[in-house]
Amino acid sequence: MKNSRKRNINPAELYKKNYTNKDGIWTSEGAREIYEQMDAFQRQCDLEGKSYIEIEVYSEILGKKSGYVRGLGRARTRDEIEAMRAAREKDLQEFAKKQAEMEATLRDHREEQQVEQERIRLEQEERMNREQEHMRVEHEERMQKEQERLRAKYKGAGEEKCPL
């Protein structure tokens, strides 16, 4: 949190500001004790080199219920946030795994499709070659029959009259 001078206010100081009057006198002895506990907690964290967030200070000293931190109202604690983050990370990993599986399946289907298309192309090419060969053989047979017919027609007439 920040005050009007834009400098950071730690959670204990914010609590103090809320529970003292203009003259700096505590509104209750209990509020002063809570402030001292908060201040001690923050100092201990600083000495140990641990970081803390406002919600941790309030929930550590004032206690918490599920989804509610005394002094702050409805809020998520770091544990809840970490649990949500872990669940989200797990979901993302599962999604990435499913996506990879789907992409692999898609690749397999595309490869199968390419193999099938190549098989069909080769079958068509083979069929075309057979048909061309069949047509060539039929053409040669017709030409040979036509030549034989013409030879037979001109056989008695002499070789000079035969156009073949």
C-alpha positions as a Python dict, from the first residue, in 0.01 Angstrom:
ca = {
    (1, 'M'): (0, 0, 0),
    (2, 'K'): (108, 359, -47),
    (3, 'N'): (21, 679, 132),
    (4, 'S'): (-28, 1021, -21),
    (5, 'R'): (350, 1076, -37),
    (6, 'K'): (388, 764, -255),
    (7, 'R'): (610, 576, -11),
    (8, 'N'): (550, 213, 82),
    (9, 'I'): (361, 138, 401),
    (10, 'N'): (416, -206, 544),
    (11, 'P'): (119, -403, 682),
    (12, 'A'): (203, -335, 1048),
    (13, 'E'): (223, 40, 986),
    (14, 'L'): (-105, 32, 796),
    (15, 'Y'): (-265, -151, 1089),
    (16, 'K'): (-120, 109, 1329),
    (17, 'K'): (-256, 392, 1115),
    (18, 'N'): (-603, 236, 1124),
    (19, 'Y'): (-609, 171, 1501),
    (20, 'T'): (-457, 489, 1645),
    (21, 'N'): (-615, 832, 1674),
    (22, 'K'): (-468, 1160, 1545),
    (23, 'D'): (-246, 1187, 1851),
    (24, 'G'): (-101, 836, 1796),
    (25, 'I'): (-290, 681, 2089),
    (26, 'W'): (-414, 325, 2039),
    (27, 'T'): (-789, 271, 2022),
    (28, 'S'): (-751, -41, 2238),
    (29, 'E'): (-483, -238, 2415),
    (30, 'G'): (-566, -541, 2197),
    (31, 'A'): (-498, -338, 1882),
    (32, 'R'): (-157, -233, 2020),
    (33, 'E'): (-69, -597, 2098),
    (34, 'I'): (-167, -708, 1749),
    (35, 'Y'): (48, -431, 1601),
    (36, 'E'): (346, -545, 1808),
    (37, 'Q'): (296, -904, 1692),
    (38, 'M'): (276, -789, 1329),
    (39, 'D'): (585, -575, 1366),
    (40, 'A'): (775, -862, 1530),
    (41, 'F'): (665, -1102, 1256),
    (42, 'Q'): (785, -865, 984),
    (43, 'R'): (1117, -805, 1160),
    (44, 'Q'): (1168, -1180, 1197),
    (45, 'C'): (1099, -1230, 826),
    (46, 'D'): (1346, -951, 743),
    (47, 'L'): (1614, -1105, 969),
    (48, 'E'): (1567, -1447, 809),
    (49, 'G'): (1571, -1294, 461),
    (50, 'K'): (1215, -1411, 392),
    (51, 'S'): (976, -1204, 189),
    (52, 'Y'): (620, -1147, 301),
    (53, 'I'): (309, -1001, 155),
    (54, 'E'): (41, -802, 333),
    (55, 'I'): (-202, -1089, 337),
    (56, 'E'): (53, -1320, 503),
    (57, 'V'): (115, -1075, 786),
    (58, 'Y'): (-258, -1032, 852),
    (59, 'S'): (-338, -1403, 825),
    (60, 'E'): (-41, -1506, 1043),
    (61, 'I'): (-125, -1268, 1328),
    (62, 'L'): (-502, -1227, 1304),
    (63, 'G'): (-585, -1573, 1175),
    (64, 'K'): (-785, -1681, 875),
    (65, 'K'): (-1086, -1876, 765),
    (66, 'S'): (-1128, -2023, 421),
    (67, 'G'): (-1137, -1730, 179),
    (68, 'Y'): (-1141, -1469, 458),
    (69, 'V'): (-853, -1296, 637),
    (70, 'R'): (-937, -1104, 953),
    (71, 'G'): (-856, -738, 898),
    (72, 'L'): (-868, -766, 519),
    (73, 'G'): (-1197, -939, 445),
    (74, 'R'): (-1235, -1180, 156),
    (75, 'A'): (-892, -1259, 22),
    (76, 'R'): (-682, -1546, -101),
    (77, 'T'): (-386, -1655, 110),
    (78, 'R'): (-52, -1742, -45),
    (79, 'D'): (-123, -2113, 10),
    (80, 'E'): (-452, -2083, -174),
    (81, 'I'): (-284, -1885, -452),
    (82, 'E'): (-6, -2144, -480),
    (83, 'A'): (-262, -2425, -488),
    (84, 'M'): (-454, -2246, -762),
    (85, 'R'): (-130, -2181, -952),
    (86, 'A'): (-29, -2548, -921),
    (87, 'A'): (-372, -2660, -1042),
    (88, 'R'): (-353, -2419, -1336),
    (89, 'E'): (-1, -2541, -1419),
    (90, 'K'): (-121, -2901, -1408),
    (91, 'D'): (-412, -2812, -1637),
    (92, 'L'): (-173, -2638, -1877),
    (93, 'Q'): (57, -2941, -1881),
    (94, 'E'): (-237, -3172, -1948),
    (95, 'F'): (-357, -2940, -2224),
    (96, 'A'): (-9, -2930, -2378),
    (97, 'K'): (10, -3311, -2362),
    (98, 'K'): (-332, -3349, -2527),
    (99, 'Q'): (-238, -3092, -2790),
    (100, 'A'): (85, -3280, -2867),
    (101, 'E'): (-108, -3607, -2892),
    (102, 'M'): (-362, -3448, -3126),
    (103, 'E'): (-88, -3298, -3342),
    (104, 'A'): (85, -3640, -3360),
    (105, 'T'): (-246, -3802, -3457),
    (106, 'L'): (-304, -3534, -3719),
    (107, 'R'): (49, -3591, -3858),
    (108, 'D'): (-17, -3966, -3872),
    (109, 'H'): (-346, -3910, -4055),
    (110, 'R'): (-180, -3676, -4303),
    (111, 'E'): (97, -3929, -4367),
    (112, 'E'): (-162, -4204, -4416),
    (113, 'Q'): (-354, -3978, -4651),
    (114, 'Q'): (-40, -3906, -4854),
    (115, 'V'): (41, -4278, -4875),
    (116, 'E'): (-315, -4352, -4987),
    (117, 'Q'): (-305, -4074, -5247),
    (118, 'E'): (26, -4206, -5382),
    (119, 'R'): (-120, -4560, -5397),
    (120, 'I'): (-422, -4430, -5591),
    (121, 'R'): (-196, -4231, -5826),
    (122, 'L'): (17, -4539, -5898),
    (123, 'E'): (-295, -4752, -5958),
    (124, 'Q'): (-431, -4493, -6202),
    (125, 'E'): (-95, -4468, -6377),
    (126, 'E'): (-77, -4848, -6407),
    (127, 'R'): (-435, -4862, -6538),
    (128, 'M'): (-356, -4591, -6794),
    (129, 'N'): (-43, -4779, -6907),
    (130, 'R'): (-244, -5103, -6945),
    (131, 'E'): (-513, -4921, -7144),
    (132, 'Q'): (-252, -4756, -7366),
    (133, 'E'): (-82, -5092, -7425),
    (134, 'H'): (-419, -5253, -7498),
    (135, 'M'): (-504, -4973, -7745),
    (136, 'R'): (-160, -5004, -7910),
    (137, 'V'): (-202, -5382, -7949),
    (138, 'E'): (-555, -5338, -8090),
    (139, 'H'): (-428, -5073, -8332),
    (140, 'E'): (-144, -5299, -8451),
    (141, 'E'): (-387, -5590, -8494),
    (142, 'R'): (-626, -5373, -8697),
    (143, 'M'): (-339, -5242, -8909),
    (144, 'Q'): (-211, -5596, -8967),
    (145, 'K'): (-561, -5719, -9065),
    (146, 'E'): (-602, -5421, -9298),
    (147, 'Q'): (-266, -5497, -9459),
    (148, 'E'): (-361, -5865, -9499),
    (149, 'R'): (-696, -5766, -9650),
    (150, 'L'): (-529, -5531, -9896),
    (151, 'R'): (-265, -5793, -9991),
    (152, 'A'): (-536, -6050, -10049),
    (153, 'K'): (-734, -5802, -10257),
    (154, 'Y'): (-438, -5716, -10479),
    (155, 'K'): (-274, -6062, -10484),
    (156, 'G'): (-411, -6165, -10815),
    (157, 'A'): (-362, -5821, -10970),
    (158, 'G'): (15, -5819, -10942),
    (159, 'E'): (266, -5658, -10718),
    (160, 'E'): (289, -5327, -10900),
    (161, 'K'): (-74, -5242, -10840),
    (162, 'C'): (-62, -5320, -10465),
    (163, 'P'): (-14, -4999, -10264),
    (164, 'L'): (169, -5193, -9991),
}
